[in-house]
mmCIF file of C-alpha atoms in Angstrom:
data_model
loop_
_atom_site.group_PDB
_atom_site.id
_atom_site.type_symbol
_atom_site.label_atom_id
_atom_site.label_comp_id
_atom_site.label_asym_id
_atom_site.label_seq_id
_atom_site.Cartn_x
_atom_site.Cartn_y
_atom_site.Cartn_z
ATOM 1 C CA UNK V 1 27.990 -18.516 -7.375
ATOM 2 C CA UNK V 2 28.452 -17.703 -3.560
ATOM 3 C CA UNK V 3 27.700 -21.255 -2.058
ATOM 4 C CA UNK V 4 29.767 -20.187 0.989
ATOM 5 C CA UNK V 5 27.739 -17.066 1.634
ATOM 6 C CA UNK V 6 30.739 -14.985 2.413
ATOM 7 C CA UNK V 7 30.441 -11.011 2.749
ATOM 8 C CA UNK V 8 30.922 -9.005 -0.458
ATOM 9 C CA UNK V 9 34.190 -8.064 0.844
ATOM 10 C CA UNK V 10 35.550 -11.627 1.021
ATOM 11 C CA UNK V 11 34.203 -12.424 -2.560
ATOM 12 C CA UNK V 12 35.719 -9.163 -3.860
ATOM 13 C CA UNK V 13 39.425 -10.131 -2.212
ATOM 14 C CA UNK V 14 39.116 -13.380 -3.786
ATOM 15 C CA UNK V 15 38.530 -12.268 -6.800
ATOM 16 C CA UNK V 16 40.933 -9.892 -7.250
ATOM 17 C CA UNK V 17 44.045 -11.730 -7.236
ATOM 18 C CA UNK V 18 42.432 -14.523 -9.938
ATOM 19 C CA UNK V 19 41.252 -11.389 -12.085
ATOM 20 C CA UNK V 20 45.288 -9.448 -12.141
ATOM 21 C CA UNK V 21 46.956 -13.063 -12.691
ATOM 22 C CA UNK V 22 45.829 -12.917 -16.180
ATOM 23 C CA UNK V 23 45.233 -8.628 -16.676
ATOM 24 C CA UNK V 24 47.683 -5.717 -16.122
ATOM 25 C CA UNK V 25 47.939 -4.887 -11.987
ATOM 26 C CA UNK V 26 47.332 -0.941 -11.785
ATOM 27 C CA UNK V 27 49.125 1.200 -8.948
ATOM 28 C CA UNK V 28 46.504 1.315 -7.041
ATOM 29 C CA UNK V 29 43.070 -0.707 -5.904
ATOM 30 C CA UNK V 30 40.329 0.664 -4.536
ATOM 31 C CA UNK V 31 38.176 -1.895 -2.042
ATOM 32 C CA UNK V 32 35.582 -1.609 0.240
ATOM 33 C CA UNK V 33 35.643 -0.041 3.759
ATOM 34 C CA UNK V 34 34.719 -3.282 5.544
ATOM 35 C CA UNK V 35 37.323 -5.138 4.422
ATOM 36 C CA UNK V 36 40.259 -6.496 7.050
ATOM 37 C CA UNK V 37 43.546 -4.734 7.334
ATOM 38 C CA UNK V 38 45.537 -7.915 7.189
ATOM 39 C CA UNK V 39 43.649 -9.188 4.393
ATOM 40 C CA UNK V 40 44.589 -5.305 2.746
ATOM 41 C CA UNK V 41 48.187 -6.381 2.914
ATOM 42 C CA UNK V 42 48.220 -9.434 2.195
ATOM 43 C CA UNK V 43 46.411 -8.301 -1.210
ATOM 44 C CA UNK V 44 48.815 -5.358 -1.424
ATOM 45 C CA UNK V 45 52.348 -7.510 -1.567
ATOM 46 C CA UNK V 46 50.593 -10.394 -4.003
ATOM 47 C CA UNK V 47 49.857 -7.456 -6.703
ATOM 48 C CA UNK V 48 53.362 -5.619 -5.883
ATOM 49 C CA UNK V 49 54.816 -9.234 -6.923
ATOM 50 C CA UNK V 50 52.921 -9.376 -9.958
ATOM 51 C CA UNK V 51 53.189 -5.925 -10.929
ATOM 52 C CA UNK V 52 57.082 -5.964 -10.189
ATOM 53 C CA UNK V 53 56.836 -2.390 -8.563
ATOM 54 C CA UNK V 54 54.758 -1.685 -5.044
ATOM 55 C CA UNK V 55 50.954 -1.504 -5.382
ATOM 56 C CA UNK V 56 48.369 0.467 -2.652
ATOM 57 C CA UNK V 57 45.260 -1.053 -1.555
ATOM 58 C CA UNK V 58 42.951 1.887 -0.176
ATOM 59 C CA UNK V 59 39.833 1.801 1.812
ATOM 60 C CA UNK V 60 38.695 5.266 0.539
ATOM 61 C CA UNK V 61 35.883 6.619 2.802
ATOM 62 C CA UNK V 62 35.240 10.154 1.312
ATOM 63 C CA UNK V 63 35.918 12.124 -1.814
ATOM 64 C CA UNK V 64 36.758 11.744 -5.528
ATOM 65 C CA UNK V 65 37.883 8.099 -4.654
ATOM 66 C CA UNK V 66 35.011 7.110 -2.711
ATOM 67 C CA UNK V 67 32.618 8.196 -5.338
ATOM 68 C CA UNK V 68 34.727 6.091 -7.989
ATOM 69 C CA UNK V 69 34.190 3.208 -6.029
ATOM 70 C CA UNK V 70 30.443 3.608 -5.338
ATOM 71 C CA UNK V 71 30.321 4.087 -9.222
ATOM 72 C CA UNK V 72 32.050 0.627 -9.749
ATOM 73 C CA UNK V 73 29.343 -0.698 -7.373
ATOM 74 C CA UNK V 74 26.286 0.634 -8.706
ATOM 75 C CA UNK V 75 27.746 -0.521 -12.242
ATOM 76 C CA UNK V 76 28.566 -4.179 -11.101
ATOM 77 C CA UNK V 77 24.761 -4.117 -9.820
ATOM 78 C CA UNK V 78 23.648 -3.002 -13.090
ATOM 79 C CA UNK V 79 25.865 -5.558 -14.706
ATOM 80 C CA UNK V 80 24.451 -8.667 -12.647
ATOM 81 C CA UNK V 81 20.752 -7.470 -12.851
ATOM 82 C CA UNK V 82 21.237 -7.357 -17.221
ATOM 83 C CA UNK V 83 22.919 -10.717 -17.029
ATOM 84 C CA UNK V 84 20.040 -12.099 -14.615
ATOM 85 C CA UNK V 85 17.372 -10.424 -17.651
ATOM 86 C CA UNK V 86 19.416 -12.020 -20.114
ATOM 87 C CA UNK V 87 19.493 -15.385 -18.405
ATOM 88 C CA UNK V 88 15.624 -15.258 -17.678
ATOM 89 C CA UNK V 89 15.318 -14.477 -21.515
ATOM 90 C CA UNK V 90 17.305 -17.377 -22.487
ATOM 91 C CA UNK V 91 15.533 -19.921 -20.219
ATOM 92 C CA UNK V 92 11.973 -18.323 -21.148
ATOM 93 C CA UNK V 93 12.820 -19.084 -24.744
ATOM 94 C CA UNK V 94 14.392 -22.378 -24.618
ATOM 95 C CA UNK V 95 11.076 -23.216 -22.530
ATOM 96 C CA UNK V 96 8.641 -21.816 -24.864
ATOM 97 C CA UNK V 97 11.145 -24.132 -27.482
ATOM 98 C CA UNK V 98 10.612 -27.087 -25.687
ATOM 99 C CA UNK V 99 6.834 -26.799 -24.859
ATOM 100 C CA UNK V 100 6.445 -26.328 -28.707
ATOM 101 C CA UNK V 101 8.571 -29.951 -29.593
ATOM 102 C CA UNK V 102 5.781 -31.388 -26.836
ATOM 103 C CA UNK V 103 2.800 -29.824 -28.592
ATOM 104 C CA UNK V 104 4.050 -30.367 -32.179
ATOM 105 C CA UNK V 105 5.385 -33.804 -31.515
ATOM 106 C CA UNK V 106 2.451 -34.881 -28.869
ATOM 107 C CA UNK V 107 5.171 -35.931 -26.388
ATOM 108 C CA UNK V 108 3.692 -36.784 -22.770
ATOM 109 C CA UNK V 109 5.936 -34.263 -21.426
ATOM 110 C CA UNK V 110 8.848 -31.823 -21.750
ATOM 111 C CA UNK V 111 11.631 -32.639 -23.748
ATOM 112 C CA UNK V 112 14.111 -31.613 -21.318
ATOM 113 C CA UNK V 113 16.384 -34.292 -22.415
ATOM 114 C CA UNK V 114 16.746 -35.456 -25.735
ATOM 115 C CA UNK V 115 19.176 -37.777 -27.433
ATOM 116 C CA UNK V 116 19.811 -38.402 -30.800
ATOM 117 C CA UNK V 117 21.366 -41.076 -32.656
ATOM 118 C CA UNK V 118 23.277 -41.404 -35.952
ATOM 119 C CA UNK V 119 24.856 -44.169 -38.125
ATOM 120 C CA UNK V 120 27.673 -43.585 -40.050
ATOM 121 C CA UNK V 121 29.803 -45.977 -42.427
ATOM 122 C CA UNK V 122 31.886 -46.048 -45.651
ATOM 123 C CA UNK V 123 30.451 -48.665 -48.089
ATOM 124 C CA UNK V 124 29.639 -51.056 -45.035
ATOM 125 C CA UNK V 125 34.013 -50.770 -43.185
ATOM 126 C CA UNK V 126 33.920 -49.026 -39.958
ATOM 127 C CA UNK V 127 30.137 -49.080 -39.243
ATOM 128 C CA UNK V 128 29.693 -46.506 -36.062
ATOM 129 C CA UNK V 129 26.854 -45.025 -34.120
ATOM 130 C CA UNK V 130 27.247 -41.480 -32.345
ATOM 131 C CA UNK V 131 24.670 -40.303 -29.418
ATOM 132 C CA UNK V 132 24.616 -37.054 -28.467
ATOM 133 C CA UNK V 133 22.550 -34.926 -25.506
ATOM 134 C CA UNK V 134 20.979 -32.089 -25.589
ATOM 135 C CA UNK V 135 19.450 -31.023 -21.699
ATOM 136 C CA UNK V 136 17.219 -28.020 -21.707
ATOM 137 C CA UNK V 137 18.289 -26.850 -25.018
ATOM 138 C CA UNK V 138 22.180 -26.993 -25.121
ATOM 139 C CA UNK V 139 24.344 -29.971 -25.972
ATOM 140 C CA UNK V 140 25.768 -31.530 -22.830
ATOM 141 C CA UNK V 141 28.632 -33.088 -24.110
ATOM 142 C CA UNK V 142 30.142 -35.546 -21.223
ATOM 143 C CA UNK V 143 26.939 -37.542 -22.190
ATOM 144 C CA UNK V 144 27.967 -37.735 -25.264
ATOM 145 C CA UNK V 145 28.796 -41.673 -26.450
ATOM 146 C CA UNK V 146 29.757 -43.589 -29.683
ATOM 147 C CA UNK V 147 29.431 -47.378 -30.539
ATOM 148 C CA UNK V 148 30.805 -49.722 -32.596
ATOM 149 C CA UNK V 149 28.332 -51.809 -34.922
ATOM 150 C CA UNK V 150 29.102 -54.999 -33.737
ATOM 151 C CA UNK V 151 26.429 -57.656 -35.614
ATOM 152 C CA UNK V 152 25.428 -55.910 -38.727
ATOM 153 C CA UNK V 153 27.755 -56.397 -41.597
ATOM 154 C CA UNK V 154 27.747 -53.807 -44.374
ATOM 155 C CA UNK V 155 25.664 -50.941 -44.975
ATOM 156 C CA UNK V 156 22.780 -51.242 -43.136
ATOM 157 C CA UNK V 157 21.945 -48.035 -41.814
ATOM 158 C CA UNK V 158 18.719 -49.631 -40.136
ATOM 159 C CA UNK V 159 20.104 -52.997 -38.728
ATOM 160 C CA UNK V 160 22.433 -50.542 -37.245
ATOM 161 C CA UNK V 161 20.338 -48.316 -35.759
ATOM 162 C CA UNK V 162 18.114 -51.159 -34.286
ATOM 163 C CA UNK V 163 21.699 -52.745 -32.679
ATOM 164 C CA UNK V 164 22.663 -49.470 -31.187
ATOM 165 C CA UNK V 165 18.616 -48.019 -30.131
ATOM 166 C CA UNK V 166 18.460 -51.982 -28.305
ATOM 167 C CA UNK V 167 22.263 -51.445 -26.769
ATOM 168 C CA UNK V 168 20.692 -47.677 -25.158
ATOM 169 C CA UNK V 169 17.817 -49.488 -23.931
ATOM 170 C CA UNK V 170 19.162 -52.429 -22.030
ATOM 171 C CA UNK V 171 21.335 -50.154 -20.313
ATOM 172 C CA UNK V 172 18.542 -48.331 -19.594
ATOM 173 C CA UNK V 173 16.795 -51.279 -18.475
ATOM 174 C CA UNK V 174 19.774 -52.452 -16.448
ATOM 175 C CA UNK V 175 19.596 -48.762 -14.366
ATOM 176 C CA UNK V 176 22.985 -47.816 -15.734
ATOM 177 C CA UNK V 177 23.249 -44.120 -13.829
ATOM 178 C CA UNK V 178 25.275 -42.921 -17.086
ATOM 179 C CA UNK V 179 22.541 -43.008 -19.012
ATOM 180 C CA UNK V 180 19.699 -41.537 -17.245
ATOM 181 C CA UNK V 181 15.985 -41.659 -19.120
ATOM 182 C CA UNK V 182 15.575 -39.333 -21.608
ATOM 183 C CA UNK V 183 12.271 -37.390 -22.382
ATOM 184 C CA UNK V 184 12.986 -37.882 -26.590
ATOM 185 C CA UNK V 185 15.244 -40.287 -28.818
ATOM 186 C CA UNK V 186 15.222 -38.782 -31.863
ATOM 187 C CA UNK V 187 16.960 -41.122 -34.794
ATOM 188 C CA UNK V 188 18.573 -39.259 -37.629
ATOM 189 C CA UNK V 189 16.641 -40.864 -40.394
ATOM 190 C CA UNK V 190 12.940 -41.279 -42.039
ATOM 191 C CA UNK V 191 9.873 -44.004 -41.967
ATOM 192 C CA UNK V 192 13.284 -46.937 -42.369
ATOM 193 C CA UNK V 193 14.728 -46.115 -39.503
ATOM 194 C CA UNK V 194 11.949 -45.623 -37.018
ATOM 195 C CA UNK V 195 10.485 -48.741 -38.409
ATOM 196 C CA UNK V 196 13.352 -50.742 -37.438
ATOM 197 C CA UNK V 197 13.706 -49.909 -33.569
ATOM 198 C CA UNK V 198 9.804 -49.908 -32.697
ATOM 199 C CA UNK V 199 10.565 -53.555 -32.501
ATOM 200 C CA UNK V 200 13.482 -53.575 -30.161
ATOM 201 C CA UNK V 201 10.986 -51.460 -27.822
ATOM 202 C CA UNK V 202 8.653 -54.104 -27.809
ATOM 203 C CA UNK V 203 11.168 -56.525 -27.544
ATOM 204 C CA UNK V 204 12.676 -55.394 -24.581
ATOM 205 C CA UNK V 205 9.296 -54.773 -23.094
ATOM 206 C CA UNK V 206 8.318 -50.978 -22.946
ATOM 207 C CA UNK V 207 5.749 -49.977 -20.623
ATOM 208 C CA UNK V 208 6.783 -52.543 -17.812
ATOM 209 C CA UNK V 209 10.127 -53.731 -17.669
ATOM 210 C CA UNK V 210 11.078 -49.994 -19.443
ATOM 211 C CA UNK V 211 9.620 -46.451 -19.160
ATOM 212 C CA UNK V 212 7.328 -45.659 -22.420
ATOM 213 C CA UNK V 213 10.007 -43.260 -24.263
ATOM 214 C CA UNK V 214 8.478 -41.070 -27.379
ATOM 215 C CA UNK V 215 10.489 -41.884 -30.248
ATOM 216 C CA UNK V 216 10.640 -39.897 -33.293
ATOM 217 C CA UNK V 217 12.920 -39.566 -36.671
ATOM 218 C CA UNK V 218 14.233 -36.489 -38.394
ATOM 219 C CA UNK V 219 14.659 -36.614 -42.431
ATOM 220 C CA UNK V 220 17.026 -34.543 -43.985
ATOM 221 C CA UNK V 221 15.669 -33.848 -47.299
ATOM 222 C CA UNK V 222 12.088 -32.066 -46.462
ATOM 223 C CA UNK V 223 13.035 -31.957 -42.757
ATOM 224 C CA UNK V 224 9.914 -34.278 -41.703
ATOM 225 C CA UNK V 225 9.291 -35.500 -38.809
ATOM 226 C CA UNK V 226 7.712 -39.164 -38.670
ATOM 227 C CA UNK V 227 6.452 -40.453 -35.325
ATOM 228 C CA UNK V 228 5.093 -44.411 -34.504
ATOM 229 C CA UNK V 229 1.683 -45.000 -35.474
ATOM 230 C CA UNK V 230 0.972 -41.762 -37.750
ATOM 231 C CA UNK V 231 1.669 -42.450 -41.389
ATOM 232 C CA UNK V 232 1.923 -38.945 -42.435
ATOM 233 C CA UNK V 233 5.330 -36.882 -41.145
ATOM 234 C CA UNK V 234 4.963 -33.640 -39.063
ATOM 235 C CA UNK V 235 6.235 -30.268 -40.634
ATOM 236 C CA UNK V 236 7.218 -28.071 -38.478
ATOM 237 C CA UNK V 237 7.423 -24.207 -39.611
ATOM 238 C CA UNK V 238 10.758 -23.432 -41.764
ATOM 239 C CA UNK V 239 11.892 -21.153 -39.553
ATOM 240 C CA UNK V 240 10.278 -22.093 -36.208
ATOM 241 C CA UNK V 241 12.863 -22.589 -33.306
ATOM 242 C CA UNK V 242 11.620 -26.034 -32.470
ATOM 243 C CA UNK V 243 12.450 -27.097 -35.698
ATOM 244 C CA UNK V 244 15.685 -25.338 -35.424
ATOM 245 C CA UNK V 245 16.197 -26.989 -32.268
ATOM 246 C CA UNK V 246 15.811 -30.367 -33.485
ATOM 247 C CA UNK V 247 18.193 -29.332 -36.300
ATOM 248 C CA UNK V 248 21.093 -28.689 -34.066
ATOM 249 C CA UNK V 249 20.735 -32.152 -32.150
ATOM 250 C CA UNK V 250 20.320 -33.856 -35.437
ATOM 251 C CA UNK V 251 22.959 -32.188 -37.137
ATOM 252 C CA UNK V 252 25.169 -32.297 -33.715
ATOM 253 C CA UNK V 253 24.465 -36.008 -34.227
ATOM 254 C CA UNK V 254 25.649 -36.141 -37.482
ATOM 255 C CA UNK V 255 29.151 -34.595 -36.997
ATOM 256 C CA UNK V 256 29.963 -36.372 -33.659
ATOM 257 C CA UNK V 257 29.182 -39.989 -35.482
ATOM 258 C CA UNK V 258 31.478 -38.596 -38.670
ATOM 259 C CA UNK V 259 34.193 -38.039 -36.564
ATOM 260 C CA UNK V 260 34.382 -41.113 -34.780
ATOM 261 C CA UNK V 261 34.138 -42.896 -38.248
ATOM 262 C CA UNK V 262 37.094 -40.973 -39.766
ATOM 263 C CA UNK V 263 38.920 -41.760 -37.097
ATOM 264 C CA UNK V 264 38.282 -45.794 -37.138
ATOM 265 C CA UNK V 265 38.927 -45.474 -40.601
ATOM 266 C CA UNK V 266 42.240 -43.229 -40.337
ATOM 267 C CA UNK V 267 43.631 -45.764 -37.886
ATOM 268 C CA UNK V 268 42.502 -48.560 -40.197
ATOM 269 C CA UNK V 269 44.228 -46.803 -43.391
ATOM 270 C CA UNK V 270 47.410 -46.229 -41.098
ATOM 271 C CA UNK V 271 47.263 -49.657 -40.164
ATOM 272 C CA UNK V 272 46.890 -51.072 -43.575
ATOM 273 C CA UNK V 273 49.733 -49.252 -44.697
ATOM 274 C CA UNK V 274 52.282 -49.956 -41.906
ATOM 275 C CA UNK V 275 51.378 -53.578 -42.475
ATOM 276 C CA UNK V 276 53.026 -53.571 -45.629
ATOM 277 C CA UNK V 277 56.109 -50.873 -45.352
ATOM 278 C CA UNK V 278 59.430 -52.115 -46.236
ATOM 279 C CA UNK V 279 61.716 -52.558 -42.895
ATOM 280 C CA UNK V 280 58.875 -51.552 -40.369
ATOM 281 C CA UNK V 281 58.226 -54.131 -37.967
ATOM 282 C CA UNK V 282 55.986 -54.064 -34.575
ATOM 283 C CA UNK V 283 58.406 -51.941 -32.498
ATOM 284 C CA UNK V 284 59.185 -49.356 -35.306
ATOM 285 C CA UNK V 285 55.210 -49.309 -35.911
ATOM 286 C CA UNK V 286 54.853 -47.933 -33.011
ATOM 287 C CA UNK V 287 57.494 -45.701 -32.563
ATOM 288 C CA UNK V 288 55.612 -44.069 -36.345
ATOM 289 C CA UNK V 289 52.518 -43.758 -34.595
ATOM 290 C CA UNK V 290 53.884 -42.372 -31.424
ATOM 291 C CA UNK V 291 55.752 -39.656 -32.997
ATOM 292 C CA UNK V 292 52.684 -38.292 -35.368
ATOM 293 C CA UNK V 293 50.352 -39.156 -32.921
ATOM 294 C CA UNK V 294 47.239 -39.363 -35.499
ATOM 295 C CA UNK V 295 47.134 -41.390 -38.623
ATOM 296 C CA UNK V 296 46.380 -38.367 -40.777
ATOM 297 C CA UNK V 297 49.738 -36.696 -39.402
ATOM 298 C CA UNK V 298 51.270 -39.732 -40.400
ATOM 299 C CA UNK V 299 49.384 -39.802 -44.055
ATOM 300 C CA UNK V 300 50.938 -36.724 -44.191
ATOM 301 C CA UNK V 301 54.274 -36.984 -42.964
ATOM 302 C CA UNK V 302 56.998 -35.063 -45.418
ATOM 303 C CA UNK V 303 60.051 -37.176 -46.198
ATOM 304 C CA UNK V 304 61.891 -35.065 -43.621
ATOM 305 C CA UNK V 305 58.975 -35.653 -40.883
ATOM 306 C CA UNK V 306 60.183 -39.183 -41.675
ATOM 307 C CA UNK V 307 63.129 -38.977 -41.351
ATOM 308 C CA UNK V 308 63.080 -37.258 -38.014
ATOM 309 C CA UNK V 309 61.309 -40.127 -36.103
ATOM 310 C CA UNK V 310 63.829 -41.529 -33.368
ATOM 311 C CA UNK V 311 64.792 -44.972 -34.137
ATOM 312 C CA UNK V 312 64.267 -45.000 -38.170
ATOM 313 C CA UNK V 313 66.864 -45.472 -40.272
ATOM 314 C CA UNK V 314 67.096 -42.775 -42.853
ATOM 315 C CA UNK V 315 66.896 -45.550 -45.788
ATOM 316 C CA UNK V 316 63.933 -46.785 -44.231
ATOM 317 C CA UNK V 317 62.062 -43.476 -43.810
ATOM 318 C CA UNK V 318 62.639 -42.875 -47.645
ATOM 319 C CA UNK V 319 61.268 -46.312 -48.127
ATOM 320 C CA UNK V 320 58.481 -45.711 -46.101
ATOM 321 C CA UNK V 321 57.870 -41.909 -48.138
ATOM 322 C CA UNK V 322 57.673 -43.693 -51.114
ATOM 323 C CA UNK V 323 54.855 -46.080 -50.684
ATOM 324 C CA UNK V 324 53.210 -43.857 -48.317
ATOM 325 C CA UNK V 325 52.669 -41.550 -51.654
ATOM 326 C CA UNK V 326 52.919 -43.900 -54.517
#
């Protein structure tokens, strides 16, 4: 993107020493007539350095040369007009994708932005919510966010998704600029689940004191779609792309919320088990986690591993071995 507008030249000599800092600097460059003779050696001793052996820059203006380098400009203006097609493609089809979720879904409007939410637990421990973003089709992860179940104690996958759907909303409410409104939440789940946050929008007073967002939930097993108010699910086409779509946001879901949980529940394990090691007290504890760096690493550790963190006694890192993997 040329935001500063400069000449072709000046883009081409800018881009030239970024492109041979990572590729193999020929003996000689071609560039374009206009470009400045200072700027030509300037260019010319950079590329030398890299290279290790002297480089020419040439401003060819007739023969064999010249045509070469009219050649490379006709082909980069090939290039850029099949990447623009390509592009247009893409954002036709993501488009049509999106106009189809409206119609199929009877949203009020595009689903440019859709987030989806998923609750994952092991028998109740570690309870933890993911949300993930999709914005015009592709996952834009730096919106991504995870929560904590904080008031719902075992494994209640629809208490939970009530906490965490009323947490998104009073932000929302609040005008929290990190979470700007979506156009869909879409709950990984069936009927349960959807049934359990209609409330919180009433609750928290949608269509005054919040926008009126479409909510919808995606089951796994026939891939139905259940929105408020209809009792019968919406089935999309097998292999339509808007059901596709919606796949990759719920299954996106899924993975970013089972990650978060493994990790709780890898530090949990770790901590569990440093609690009760022989000769490990806070200072050593932390010096074990420092060195692994992850719980699993530490799960893991070989007896040597052990015995190479600074600050254990050899006895102790056998010690510590042997309950790790009794």
């Amino acid at each position: 993107d040329n935001y500063g507008e400069s000449s072709s030249e000046d883009v081409a000599l800018q881009f030239v020493p970024q492109y041979y800092g990572t590729a193999a600097v020929p003996r000689e460059v071609l560039v374009q007539s206009d470009s400045r003779e200072d700027d030509l050696d300037t260019l010319a001793e950079h590329l030398s350095g890299l290279r290790g052996t002297r480089v020419e820059v040439r401003r060819p203006r007739r023969g064999d040369k010249r045509r070469i380098l009219e050649m490379s400009v006709h082909n980069a203006e090939m290039g850029l007009e099949h990447e623009r097609a390509l592009d247009e493609a893409r954002r036709n089809k993501v488009a049509s994708t999106l106009d189809g979720i409206r119609e199929e879904l009877a949203l009020p409007q595009l689903p440019v932005r859709i987030e989806c939410y998923d609750i994952s637990n092991t028998m109740g421990t570690n309870s933890v919510a993911s949300m993930v973003v999709f914005q015009g089709g592709r996952p834009a992860k730096g919106e991504y966010r995870r929560f904590r179940i904080r008031t719902v104690e075992g494994a209640d996958d629809f208490a939970s998704m009530a906490e965490v759907i009323r947490r998104r909303l009073e932000r929302l409410k609040a005008n929290d600029e990190k979470f700007p409104e979506p156009d869909l939440i879409l709950l990984d789940g069936g009927k349960g689940q959807l049934s359990a946050v209609l409330p919180v929008f009433q609750e928290l007073g949608v269509g005054s004191d919040l926008p009126d967002i479409p909510v919808r939930s995606l089951a796994k097993r026939d891939e139905e779609v259940f929105q408020p108010g209809r009792p019968e699910p919406v089935l999309l086409e097998r292999n339509s792309p808007e059901l596709h779509l919606l796949q990759r946001v719920r299954d996106e879901a899924h993975r970013f919320a089972n990650t978060y949980h493994r990790e709780l529940r890898g530090r949990s394990m770790t901590a569990s088990v440093l609690d009760e090691l022989p000769g490990v007290g806070p200072e050593r504890k932390k010096k074990i986690l420092a060195h692994f760096g992850t719980p699993e690493a530490f799960l893991n550790a070989s007896l040597e591993e052990l015995e190479a963190v600074p600050g254990l006694p050899g006895r102790v890192a056998r010690e510590v071995h042997a309950v790790v993997h009794r």
